[in-house]
């Protein structure tokens, strides 16, 4: 079909009426026909200098080099080198004609023809609408939750709020972590940091916008379930109220473990594979492995609350005050609480040992020692529920304070001396698009330096203190 045509001969052709060539109308297909046309056979078509304009027009229609409008698609002739190209142009022309007819019909009915691009709202307008809807939803949840709590008796109110806090606080902290991780990716992108290569991510990794989208959905779902929990319990529907956290946890777990190609399957698989490598550090440790393990050490309190919530759901203690009984199976005397708290530190400890086996660097042993200092803090605090109060105050409490100070100071020293390159703290604010925030911090390294040192020391001390199981 796409072969080039031969030059036209100069000799006199036979009469045009005896030409057996088919016309283009016979070869073309209607505008509404589906499928691809068959390629017609071409012949050399001679011309006659004495032929009339009508016969010349018919000849041009039959030789396949010129296209003309057909009855259903009027328009100017279009030129092409093949019948397939002619059909494609003819279909485009048909679409234009139909669009003109639709606009003409709309104008006849008194409706102005507005282009399709003009009715699409701008991204800024859509963002503002989403923010307004988000705020309205938050106000509705707060109003319903407050009215539901006020319906309860004063004696039951504090106990019930603590139980609701136990179920939903871990998921809210996870949502906050995802929001801040999206902020990290945004800062990396603005600072031209190739984080995809650093974290060993694939080309289909989630951007900061997709991370924020996931955090938005989690932020919407968790408070909605908590509001329904408070409302149903305050109105006497205890069984329905008890089902709310169970359904929430079950749906989130199903989405995380779903093998179907939805909800970012590749990212979920990457996350689960990394968790498996953290739990069993039998292979060489990669950067994503120990980076996510470090994040898990900061979320040990979240894991402890998730364990307690899961225990209550399994043993059907939701929407009860059985948590107040310390000797219950999910109470404060449970051995699972310190075990879950210490598990992330143990995983990171074994990762450091694995790195020392591969690299023979003594720094890995010192790093393992840092994570091992968290173990005495956790288990000494758990002994409060297994010894007499006098023994705890006179002997174990001073040991717990000493171990807490050692852990905080050692972690602070390791951050400053080993982990941080303080010069990058000022370079990271050199954004491609300067803003008031970047202009405020750029060139003032001493501000960033002292702010980072002071805030890290305070947060290290408060985190170690709050990590204790007897302070929940």
GROMACS .gro file of N, CA and C in nm, residues 277-441:
model
  495
  277UNK      N    1   1.324  -0.939   5.544
  277UNK     CA    2   1.470  -0.933   5.556
  277UNK      C    3   1.513  -0.875   5.690
  278UNK      N    4   1.432  -0.787   5.748
  278UNK     CA    5   1.463  -0.732   5.880
  278UNK      C    6   1.443  -0.838   5.988
  279UNK      N    7   1.333  -0.912   5.978
  279UNK     CA    8   1.305  -1.014   6.079
  279UNK      C    9   1.407  -1.127   6.077
  280UNK      N   10   1.457  -1.161   5.958
  280UNK     CA   11   1.557  -1.268   5.944
  280UNK      C   12   1.677  -1.213   5.867
  281UNK      N   13   1.772  -1.149   5.936
  281UNK     CA   14   1.889  -1.090   5.868
  281UNK      C   15   1.993  -1.196   5.833
  282UNK      N   16   1.955  -1.290   5.746
  282UNK     CA   17   2.045  -1.399   5.707
  282UNK      C   18   2.124  -1.366   5.582
  283UNK      N   19   2.094  -1.256   5.513
  283UNK     CA   20   2.164  -1.218   5.392
  283UNK      C   21   2.233  -1.085   5.416
  284UNK      N   22   2.307  -1.041   5.315
  284UNK     CA   23   2.377  -0.913   5.327
  284UNK      C   24   2.278  -0.800   5.349
  285UNK      N   25   2.313  -0.707   5.439
  285UNK     CA   26   2.224  -0.598   5.477
  285UNK      C   27   2.238  -0.486   5.374
  286UNK      N   28   2.125  -0.446   5.317
  286UNK     CA   29   2.122  -0.336   5.223
  286UNK      C   30   2.077  -0.208   5.295
  287UNK      N   31   2.087  -0.097   5.223
  287UNK     CA   32   2.048   0.031   5.284
  287UNK      C   33   1.901   0.033   5.323
  288UNK      N   34   1.805  -0.010   5.238
  288UNK     CA   35   1.665  -0.010   5.282
  288UNK      C   36   1.640  -0.096   5.405
  289UNK      N   37   1.719  -0.203   5.422
  289UNK     CA   38   1.697  -0.292   5.536
  289UNK      C   39   1.722  -0.222   5.668
  290UNK      N   40   1.841  -0.162   5.683
  290UNK     CA   41   1.868  -0.102   5.814
  290UNK      C   42   1.803   0.035   5.828
  291UNK      N   43   1.768   0.101   5.716
  291UNK     CA   44   1.696   0.228   5.728
  291UNK      C   45   1.556   0.205   5.782
  292UNK      N   46   1.485   0.105   5.727
  292UNK     CA   47   1.351   0.076   5.776
  292UNK      C   48   1.357   0.018   5.918
  293UNK      N   49   1.461  -0.058   5.948
  293UNK     CA   50   1.475  -0.109   6.085
  293UNK      C   51   1.495   0.005   6.184
  294UNK      N   52   1.567   0.109   6.144
  294UNK     CA   53   1.581   0.226   6.231
  294UNK      C   54   1.446   0.295   6.252
  295UNK      N   55   1.364   0.301   6.147
  295UNK     CA   56   1.231   0.359   6.162
  295UNK      C   57   1.148   0.275   6.259
  296UNK      N   58   1.161   0.142   6.252
  296UNK     CA   59   1.086   0.055   6.342
  296UNK      C   60   1.128   0.073   6.488
  297UNK      N   61   1.255   0.103   6.514
  297UNK     CA   62   1.296   0.129   6.652
  297UNK      C   63   1.229   0.255   6.706
  298UNK      N   64   1.206   0.352   6.620
  298UNK     CA   65   1.134   0.471   6.664
  298UNK      C   66   0.985   0.445   6.682
  299UNK      N   67   0.934   0.336   6.625
  299UNK     CA   68   0.792   0.303   6.634
  299UNK      C   69   0.766   0.185   6.727
  300UNK      N   70   0.859   0.154   6.814
  300UNK     CA   71   0.841   0.040   6.904
  300UNK      C   72   0.719   0.060   6.994
  301UNK      N   73   0.694   0.182   7.036
  301UNK     CA   74   0.575   0.211   7.116
  301UNK      C   75   0.447   0.183   7.037
  302UNK      N   76   0.449   0.216   6.910
  302UNK     CA   77   0.333   0.188   6.823
  302UNK      C   78   0.310   0.038   6.812
  303UNK      N   79   0.418  -0.038   6.794
  303UNK     CA   80   0.404  -0.183   6.785
  303UNK      C   81   0.349  -0.243   6.914
  304UNK      N   82   0.391  -0.187   7.028
  304UNK     CA   83   0.339  -0.236   7.156
  304UNK      C   84   0.189  -0.213   7.167
  305UNK      N   85   0.143  -0.095   7.127
  305UNK     CA   86  -0.001  -0.068   7.130
  305UNK      C   87  -0.077  -0.154   7.030
  306UNK      N   88  -0.018  -0.178   6.914
  306UNK     CA   89  -0.083  -0.266   6.816
  306UNK      C   90  -0.095  -0.408   6.869
  307UNK      N   91   0.007  -0.453   6.940
  307UNK     CA   92   0.001  -0.587   6.999
  307UNK      C   93  -0.111  -0.596   7.101
  308UNK      N   94  -0.122  -0.494   7.184
  308UNK     CA   95  -0.226  -0.494   7.286
  308UNK      C   96  -0.365  -0.486   7.223
  309UNK      N   97  -0.380  -0.406   7.119
  309UNK     CA   98  -0.509  -0.396   7.051
  309UNK      C   99  -0.545  -0.529   6.985
  310UNK      N  100  -0.448  -0.590   6.916
  310UNK     CA  101  -0.475  -0.719   6.854
  310UNK      C  102  -0.510  -0.827   6.955
  311UNK      N  103  -0.442  -0.824   7.070
  311UNK     CA  104  -0.473  -0.921   7.175
  311UNK      C  105  -0.615  -0.906   7.224
  312UNK      N  106  -0.661  -0.784   7.242
  312UNK     CA  107  -0.797  -0.761   7.290
  312UNK      C  108  -0.900  -0.803   7.184
  313UNK      N  109  -0.869  -0.782   7.058
  313UNK     CA  110  -0.963  -0.822   6.953
  313UNK      C  111  -0.973  -0.973   6.943
  314UNK      N  112  -0.860  -1.041   6.955
  314UNK     CA  113  -0.862  -1.187   6.946
  314UNK      C  114  -0.938  -1.249   7.063
  315UNK      N  115  -0.923  -1.192   7.182
  315UNK     CA  116  -0.988  -1.246   7.301
  315UNK      C  117  -1.122  -1.179   7.331
  316UNK      N  118  -1.176  -1.105   7.236
  316UNK     CA  119  -1.310  -1.046   7.244
  316UNK      C  120  -1.326  -0.957   7.368
  317UNK      N  121  -1.229  -0.869   7.385
  317UNK     CA  122  -1.234  -0.775   7.496
  317UNK      C  123  -1.255  -0.631   7.448
  318UNK      N  124  -1.301  -0.615   7.325
  318UNK     CA  125  -1.324  -0.481   7.272
  318UNK      C  126  -1.451  -0.424   7.334
  319UNK      N  127  -1.451  -0.292   7.357
  319UNK     CA  128  -1.564  -0.221   7.417
  319UNK      C  129  -1.592  -0.271   7.558
  320UNK      N  130  -1.486  -0.308   7.630
  320UNK     CA  131  -1.496  -0.344   7.770
  320UNK      C  132  -1.388  -0.269   7.847
  321UNK      N  133  -1.390  -0.281   7.977
  321UNK     CA  134  -1.287  -0.218   8.059
  321UNK      C  135  -1.197  -0.325   8.121
  322UNK      N  136  -1.183  -0.438   8.053
  322UNK     CA  137  -1.097  -0.544   8.104
  322UNK      C  138  -0.951  -0.505   8.105
  323UNK      N  139  -0.916  -0.402   8.024
  323UNK     CA  140  -0.777  -0.358   8.023
  323UNK      C  141  -0.735  -0.305   8.160
  324UNK      N  142  -0.834  -0.261   8.240
  324UNK     CA  143  -0.803  -0.206   8.372
  324UNK      C  144  -0.752  -0.313   8.467
  325UNK      N  145  -0.783  -0.439   8.438
  325UNK     CA  146  -0.736  -0.550   8.521
  325UNK      C  147  -0.596  -0.588   8.474
  326UNK      N  148  -0.496  -0.558   8.557
  326UNK     CA  149  -0.357  -0.581   8.516
  326UNK      C  150  -0.325  -0.728   8.497
  327UNK      N  151  -0.398  -0.817   8.567
  327UNK     CA  152  -0.369  -0.960   8.557
  327UNK      C  153  -0.442  -1.027   8.442
  328UNK      N  154  -0.521  -0.954   8.366
  328UNK     CA  155  -0.590  -1.015   8.253
  328UNK      C  156  -0.490  -1.055   8.145
  329UNK      N  157  -0.538  -1.132   8.050
  329UNK     CA  158  -0.447  -1.187   7.949
  329UNK      C  159  -0.386  -1.079   7.861
  330UNK      N  160  -0.453  -0.966   7.848
  330UNK     CA  161  -0.400  -0.853   7.772
  330UNK      C  162  -0.366  -0.734   7.861
  331UNK      N  163  -0.353  -0.757   7.990
  331UNK     CA  164  -0.328  -0.648   8.082
  331UNK      C  165  -0.182  -0.608   8.089
  332UNK      N  166  -0.150  -0.523   8.187
  332UNK     CA  167  -0.015  -0.468   8.199
  332UNK      C  168   0.088  -0.571   8.243
  333UNK      N  169   0.043  -0.685   8.299
  333UNK     CA  170   0.136  -0.789   8.341
  333UNK      C  171   0.178  -0.880   8.226
  334UNK      N  172   0.124  -0.858   8.107
  334UNK     CA  173   0.154  -0.946   7.994
  334UNK      C  174   0.302  -0.937   7.956
  335UNK      N  175   0.363  -1.053   7.935
  335UNK     CA  176   0.504  -1.058   7.896
  335UNK      C  177   0.523  -1.012   7.752
  336UNK      N  178   0.415  -1.016   7.672
  336UNK     CA  179   0.427  -0.977   7.532
  336UNK      C  180   0.458  -0.830   7.515
  337UNK      N  181   0.423  -0.747   7.614
  337UNK     CA  182   0.446  -0.603   7.602
  337UNK      C  183   0.595  -0.570   7.593
  338UNK      N  184   0.680  -0.612   7.687
  338UNK     CA  185   0.823  -0.583   7.671
  338UNK      C  186   0.888  -0.656   7.554
  339UNK      N  187   0.836  -0.774   7.518
  339UNK     CA  188   0.893  -0.845   7.405
  339UNK      C  189   0.872  -0.769   7.274
  340UNK      N  190   0.751  -0.716   7.255
  340UNK     CA  191   0.725  -0.639   7.133
  340UNK      C  192   0.803  -0.508   7.134
  341UNK      N  193   0.818  -0.446   7.252
  341UNK     CA  194   0.895  -0.322   7.260
  341UNK      C  195   1.042  -0.343   7.223
  342UNK      N  196   1.099  -0.454   7.262
  342UNK     CA  197   1.242  -0.477   7.241
  342UNK      C  198   1.270  -0.541   7.106
  343UNK      N  199   1.169  -0.592   7.038
  343UNK     CA  200   1.191  -0.665   6.912
  343UNK      C  201   1.260  -0.580   6.805
  344UNK      N  202   1.219  -0.455   6.777
  344UNK     CA  203   1.290  -0.376   6.675
  344UNK      C  204   1.438  -0.354   6.709
  345UNK      N  205   1.469  -0.335   6.837
  345UNK     CA  206   1.610  -0.314   6.876
  345UNK      C  207   1.691  -0.442   6.858
  346UNK      N  208   1.629  -0.556   6.884
  346UNK     CA  209   1.700  -0.682   6.862
  346UNK      C  210   1.726  -0.705   6.714
  347UNK      N  211   1.629  -0.673   6.630
  347UNK     CA  212   1.650  -0.688   6.485
  347UNK      C  213   1.765  -0.600   6.437
  348UNK      N  214   1.767  -0.478   6.485
  348UNK     CA  215   1.877  -0.388   6.447
  348UNK      C  216   2.010  -0.436   6.505
  349UNK      N  217   2.009  -0.494   6.623
  349UNK     CA  218   2.130  -0.549   6.684
  349UNK      C  219   2.188  -0.662   6.599
  350UNK      N  220   2.102  -0.753   6.554
  350UNK     CA  221   2.150  -0.864   6.471
  350UNK      C  222   2.193  -0.816   6.332
  351UNK      N  223   2.133  -0.711   6.283
  351UNK     CA  224   2.181  -0.654   6.156
  351UNK      C  225   2.324  -0.602   6.169
  352UNK      N  226   2.354  -0.536   6.280
  352UNK     CA  227   2.491  -0.486   6.301
  352UNK      C  228   2.591  -0.601   6.310
  353UNK      N  229   2.551  -0.710   6.375
  353UNK     CA  230   2.640  -0.826   6.381
  353UNK      C  231   2.661  -0.886   6.242
  354UNK      N  232   2.555  -0.887   6.163
  354UNK     CA  233   2.569  -0.939   6.026
  354UNK      C  234   2.661  -0.848   5.944
  355UNK      N  235   2.650  -0.719   5.961
  355UNK     CA  236   2.739  -0.627   5.890
  355UNK      C  237   2.885  -0.645   5.934
  356UNK      N  238   2.905  -0.671   6.062
  356UNK     CA  239   3.043  -0.695   6.108
  356UNK      C  240   3.099  -0.823   6.047
  357UNK      N  241   3.016  -0.924   6.031
  357UNK     CA  242   3.061  -1.048   5.969
  357UNK      C  243   3.101  -1.026   5.824
  358UNK      N  244   3.031  -0.938   5.754
  358UNK     CA  245   3.060  -0.914   5.612
  358UNK      C  246   3.175  -0.817   5.591
  359UNK      N  247   3.188  -0.716   5.678
  359UNK     CA  248   3.286  -0.609   5.654
  359UNK      C  249   3.404  -0.612   5.750
  360UNK      N  250   3.390  -0.678   5.866
  360UNK     CA  251   3.495  -0.682   5.968
  360UNK      C  252   3.530  -0.543   6.022
  361UNK      N  253   3.435  -0.452   6.023
  361UNK     CA  254   3.458  -0.318   6.077
  361UNK      C  255   3.411  -0.313   6.222
  362UNK      N  256   3.496  -0.258   6.309
  362UNK     CA  257   3.462  -0.251   6.451
  362UNK      C  258   3.350  -0.151   6.478
  363UNK      N  259   3.327  -0.059   6.384
  363UNK     CA  260   3.217   0.036   6.401
  363UNK      C  261   3.083  -0.035   6.410
  364UNK      N  262   3.068  -0.146   6.341
  364UNK     CA  263   2.943  -0.221   6.347
  364UNK      C  264   2.918  -0.277   6.487
  365UNK      N  265   3.026  -0.318   6.557
  365UNK     CA  266   3.010  -0.367   6.694
  365UNK      C  267   2.970  -0.255   6.789
  366UNK      N  268   3.029  -0.138   6.770
  366UNK     CA  269   2.990  -0.023   6.853
  366UNK      C  270   2.846   0.017   6.828
  367UNK      N  271   2.803   0.007   6.705
  367UNK     CA  272   2.664   0.037   6.672
  367UNK      C  273   2.569  -0.066   6.734
  368UNK      N  274   2.611  -0.193   6.733
  368UNK     CA  275   2.531  -0.297   6.798
  368UNK      C  276   2.519  -0.272   6.948
  369UNK      N  277   2.627  -0.221   7.008
  369UNK     CA  278   2.623  -0.188   7.150
  369UNK      C  279   2.522  -0.078   7.180
  370UNK      N  280   2.508   0.016   7.087
  370UNK     CA  281   2.411   0.124   7.107
  370UNK      C  282   2.269   0.070   7.116
  371UNK      N  283   2.234  -0.022   7.026
  371UNK     CA  284   2.099  -0.078   7.029
  371UNK      C  285   2.079  -0.172   7.147
  372UNK      N  286   2.184  -0.234   7.194
  372UNK     CA  287   2.169  -0.324   7.310
  372UNK      C  288   2.142  -0.248   7.438
  373UNK      N  289   2.177  -0.118   7.446
  373UNK     CA  290   2.149  -0.041   7.567
  373UNK      C  291   2.001  -0.015   7.588
  374UNK      N  292   1.917  -0.036   7.486
  374UNK     CA  293   1.772  -0.018   7.503
  374UNK      C  294   1.708  -0.138   7.572
  375UNK      N  295   1.774  -0.253   7.570
  375UNK     CA  296   1.714  -0.374   7.629
  375UNK      C  297   1.699  -0.361   7.780
  376UNK      N  298   1.802  -0.317   7.857
  376UNK     CA  299   1.780  -0.302   8.003
  376UNK      C  300   1.672  -0.201   8.038
  377UNK      N  301   1.660  -0.094   7.960
  377UNK     CA  302   1.557   0.006   7.990
  377UNK      C  303   1.418  -0.056   7.984
  378UNK      N  304   1.394  -0.139   7.885
  378UNK     CA  305   1.261  -0.197   7.865
  378UNK      C  306   1.230  -0.303   7.970
  379UNK      N  307   1.324  -0.393   7.994
  379UNK     CA  308   1.295  -0.503   8.085
  379UNK      C  309   1.297  -0.459   8.231
  380UNK      N  310   1.377  -0.360   8.267
  380UNK     CA  311   1.373  -0.309   8.404
  380UNK      C  312   1.241  -0.238   8.432
  381UNK      N  313   1.189  -0.169   8.331
  381UNK     CA  314   1.059  -0.104   8.350
  381UNK      C  315   0.946  -0.206   8.357
  382UNK      N  316   0.961  -0.319   8.287
  382UNK     CA  317   0.857  -0.423   8.292
  382UNK      C  318   0.855  -0.496   8.426
  383UNK      N  319   0.966  -0.490   8.502
  383UNK     CA  320   0.971  -0.559   8.631
  383UNK      C  321   0.882  -0.494   8.735
  384UNK      N  322   0.834  -0.376   8.708
  384UNK     CA  323   0.749  -0.307   8.806
  384UNK      C  324   0.625  -0.389   8.837
  385UNK      N  325   0.574  -0.464   8.740
  385UNK     CA  326   0.452  -0.541   8.759
  385UNK      C  327   0.479  -0.682   8.813
  386UNK      N  328   0.606  -0.713   8.839
  386UNK     CA  329   0.639  -0.848   8.883
  386UNK      C  330   0.719  -0.849   9.013
  387UNK      N  331   0.740  -0.733   9.076
  387UNK     CA  332   0.810  -0.725   9.204
  387UNK      C  333   0.726  -0.637   9.297
  388UNK      N  334   0.762  -0.639   9.423
  388UNK     CA  335   0.692  -0.556   9.520
  388UNK      C  336   0.727  -0.409   9.497
  389UNK      N  337   0.634  -0.320   9.528
  389UNK     CA  338   0.661  -0.177   9.505
  389UNK      C  339   0.782  -0.124   9.581
  390UNK      N  340   0.805  -0.172   9.705
  390UNK     CA  341   0.920  -0.124   9.781
  390UNK      C  342   1.051  -0.167   9.715
  391UNK      N  343   1.053  -0.289   9.665
  391UNK     CA  344   1.175  -0.338   9.599
  391UNK      C  345   1.199  -0.260   9.470
  392UNK      N  346   1.092  -0.227   9.399
  392UNK     CA  347   1.108  -0.151   9.276
  392UNK      C  348   1.165  -0.012   9.302
  393UNK      N  349   1.112   0.055   9.404
  393UNK     CA  350   1.155   0.192   9.432
  393UNK      C  351   1.299   0.195   9.485
  394UNK      N  352   1.333   0.100   9.568
  394UNK     CA  353   1.466   0.104   9.632
  394UNK      C  354   1.577   0.048   9.546
  395UNK      N  355   1.548  -0.048   9.459
  395UNK     CA  356   1.656  -0.114   9.386
  395UNK      C  357   1.644  -0.100   9.234
  396UNK      N  358   1.529  -0.137   9.177
  396UNK     CA  359   1.517  -0.143   9.032
  396UNK      C  360   1.497  -0.006   8.969
  397UNK      N  361   1.433   0.085   9.037
  397UNK     CA  362   1.413   0.216   8.980
  397UNK      C  363   1.544   0.291   8.956
  398UNK      N  364   1.641   0.293   9.052
  398UNK     CA  365   1.771   0.356   9.021
  398UNK      C  366   1.843   0.290   8.904
  399UNK      N  367   1.834   0.157   8.893
  399UNK     CA  368   1.896   0.090   8.779
  399UNK      C  369   1.830   0.132   8.648
  400UNK      N  370   1.699   0.148   8.654
  400UNK     CA  371   1.629   0.190   8.533
  400UNK      C  372   1.670   0.332   8.492
  401UNK      N  373   1.685   0.422   8.589
  401UNK     CA  374   1.727   0.558   8.558
  401UNK      C  375   1.868   0.561   8.499
  402UNK      N  376   1.959   0.480   8.556
  402UNK     CA  377   2.097   0.477   8.503
  402UNK      C  378   2.098   0.423   8.361
  403UNK      N  379   2.025   0.316   8.336
  403UNK     CA  380   2.021   0.259   8.201
  403UNK      C  381   1.956   0.356   8.102
  404UNK      N  382   1.857   0.434   8.145
  404UNK     CA  383   1.794   0.532   8.056
  404UNK      C  384   1.892   0.643   8.018
  405UNK      N  385   1.969   0.692   8.116
  405UNK     CA  386   2.066   0.797   8.087
  405UNK      C  387   2.175   0.746   7.993
  406UNK      N  388   2.221   0.624   8.015
  406UNK     CA  389   2.325   0.566   7.929
  406UNK      C  390   2.273   0.553   7.786
  407UNK      N  391   2.152   0.502   7.772
  407UNK     CA  392   2.095   0.485   7.638
  407UNK      C  393   2.077   0.618   7.566
  408UNK      N  394   2.029   0.720   7.637
  408UNK     CA  395   2.005   0.851   7.574
  408UNK      C  396   2.135   0.916   7.532
  409UNK      N  397   2.234   0.917   7.621
  409UNK     CA  398   2.360   0.984   7.590
  409UNK      C  399   2.438   0.910   7.482
  410UNK      N  400   2.436   0.778   7.487
  410UNK     CA  401   2.508   0.701   7.384
  410UNK      C  402   2.443   0.723   7.247
  411UNK      N  403   2.311   0.724   7.242
  411UNK     CA  404   2.243   0.748   7.115
  411UNK      C  405   2.269   0.889   7.064
  412UNK      N  406   2.271   0.986   7.156
  412UNK     CA  407   2.301   1.123   7.116
  412UNK      C  408   2.443   1.135   7.062
  413UNK      N  409   2.540   1.073   7.128
  413UNK     CA  410   2.678   1.075   7.080
  413UNK      C  411   2.689   1.009   6.943
  414UNK      N  412   2.620   0.899   6.924
  414UNK     CA  413   2.630   0.828   6.796
  414UNK      C  414   2.570   0.910   6.683
  415UNK      N  415   2.462   0.979   6.710
  415UNK     CA  416   2.401   1.064   6.607
  415UNK      C  417   2.498   1.173   6.563
  416UNK      N  418   2.561   1.240   6.659
  416UNK     CA  419   2.647   1.354   6.626
  416UNK      C  420   2.778   1.308   6.565
  417UNK      N  421   2.839   1.205   6.625
  417UNK     CA  422   2.974   1.167   6.585
  417UNK      C  423   2.976   1.076   6.464
  418UNK      N  424   2.881   0.985   6.455
  418UNK     CA  425   2.890   0.879   6.354
  418UNK      C  426   2.793   0.897   6.237
  419UNK      N  427   2.667   0.926   6.270
  419UNK     CA  428   2.564   0.920   6.166
  419UNK      C  429   2.554   1.047   6.084
  420UNK      N  430   2.581   1.164   6.143
  420UNK     CA  431   2.547   1.290   6.078
  420UNK      C  432   2.667   1.354   6.012
  421UNK      N  433   2.645   1.402   5.893
  421UNK     CA  434   2.738   1.495   5.829
  421UNK      C  435   2.671   1.632   5.838
  422UNK      N  436   2.713   1.713   5.935
  422UNK     CA  437   2.639   1.836   5.967
  422UNK      C  438   2.640   1.936   5.853
  423UNK      N  439   2.736   1.925   5.761
  423UNK     CA  440   2.737   2.019   5.649
  423UNK      C  441   2.617   2.000   5.556
  424UNK      N  442   2.565   1.876   5.552
  424UNK     CA  443   2.452   1.851   5.463
  424UNK      C  444   2.325   1.916   5.516
  425UNK      N  445   2.322   1.948   5.645
  425UNK     CA  446   2.203   2.010   5.702
  425UNK      C  447   2.177   2.148   5.645
  426UNK      N  448   2.282   2.218   5.602
  426UNK     CA  449   2.263   2.349   5.538
  426UNK      C  450   2.249   2.335   5.387
  427UNK      N  451   2.314   2.234   5.328
  427UNK     CA  452   2.302   2.218   5.182
  427UNK      C  453   2.165   2.167   5.142
  428UNK      N  454   2.098   2.097   5.231
  428UNK     CA  455   1.972   2.035   5.193
  428UNK      C  456   1.861   2.138   5.175
  429UNK      N  457   1.881   2.261   5.226
  429UNK     CA  458   1.781   2.366   5.211
  429UNK      C  459   1.806   2.452   5.086
  430UNK      N  460   1.898   2.411   5.001
  430UNK     CA  461   1.921   2.484   4.875
  430UNK      C  462   1.824   2.430   4.771
  431UNK      N  463   1.700   2.473   4.779
  431UNK     CA  464   1.595   2.424   4.691
  431UNK      C  465   1.612   2.482   4.551
  432UNK      N  466   1.557   2.408   4.455
  432UNK     CA  467   1.557   2.457   4.317
  432UNK      C  468   1.466   2.579   4.304
  433UNK      N  469   1.359   2.581   4.382
  433UNK     CA  470   1.268   2.696   4.384
  433UNK      C  471   1.277   2.761   4.522
  434UNK      N  472   1.359   2.863   4.538
  434UNK     CA  473   1.379   2.923   4.672
  434UNK      C  474   1.248   2.976   4.728
  435UNK      N  475   1.234   2.961   4.859
  435UNK     CA  476   1.117   3.009   4.930
  435UNK      C  477   1.164   3.085   5.055
  436UNK      N  478   1.066   3.134   5.131
  436UNK     CA  479   1.100   3.207   5.253
  436UNK      C  480   1.171   3.115   5.353
  437UNK      N  481   1.131   2.988   5.357
  437UNK     CA  482   1.193   2.893   5.449
  437UNK      C  483   1.338   2.866   5.411
  438UNK      N  484   1.364   2.844   5.282
  438UNK     CA  485   1.501   2.817   5.240
  438UNK      C  486   1.588   2.941   5.254
  439UNK      N  487   1.535   3.058   5.224
  439UNK     CA  488   1.614   3.181   5.240
  439UNK      C  489   1.645   3.210   5.386
  440UNK      N  490   1.555   3.168   5.477
  440UNK     CA  491   1.577   3.191   5.619
  440UNK      C  492   1.691   3.106   5.673
  441UNK      N  493   1.700   2.982   5.626
  441UNK     CA  494   1.800   2.890   5.680
  441UNK      C  495   1.931   2.891   5.604
   0.00000   0.00000   0.00000
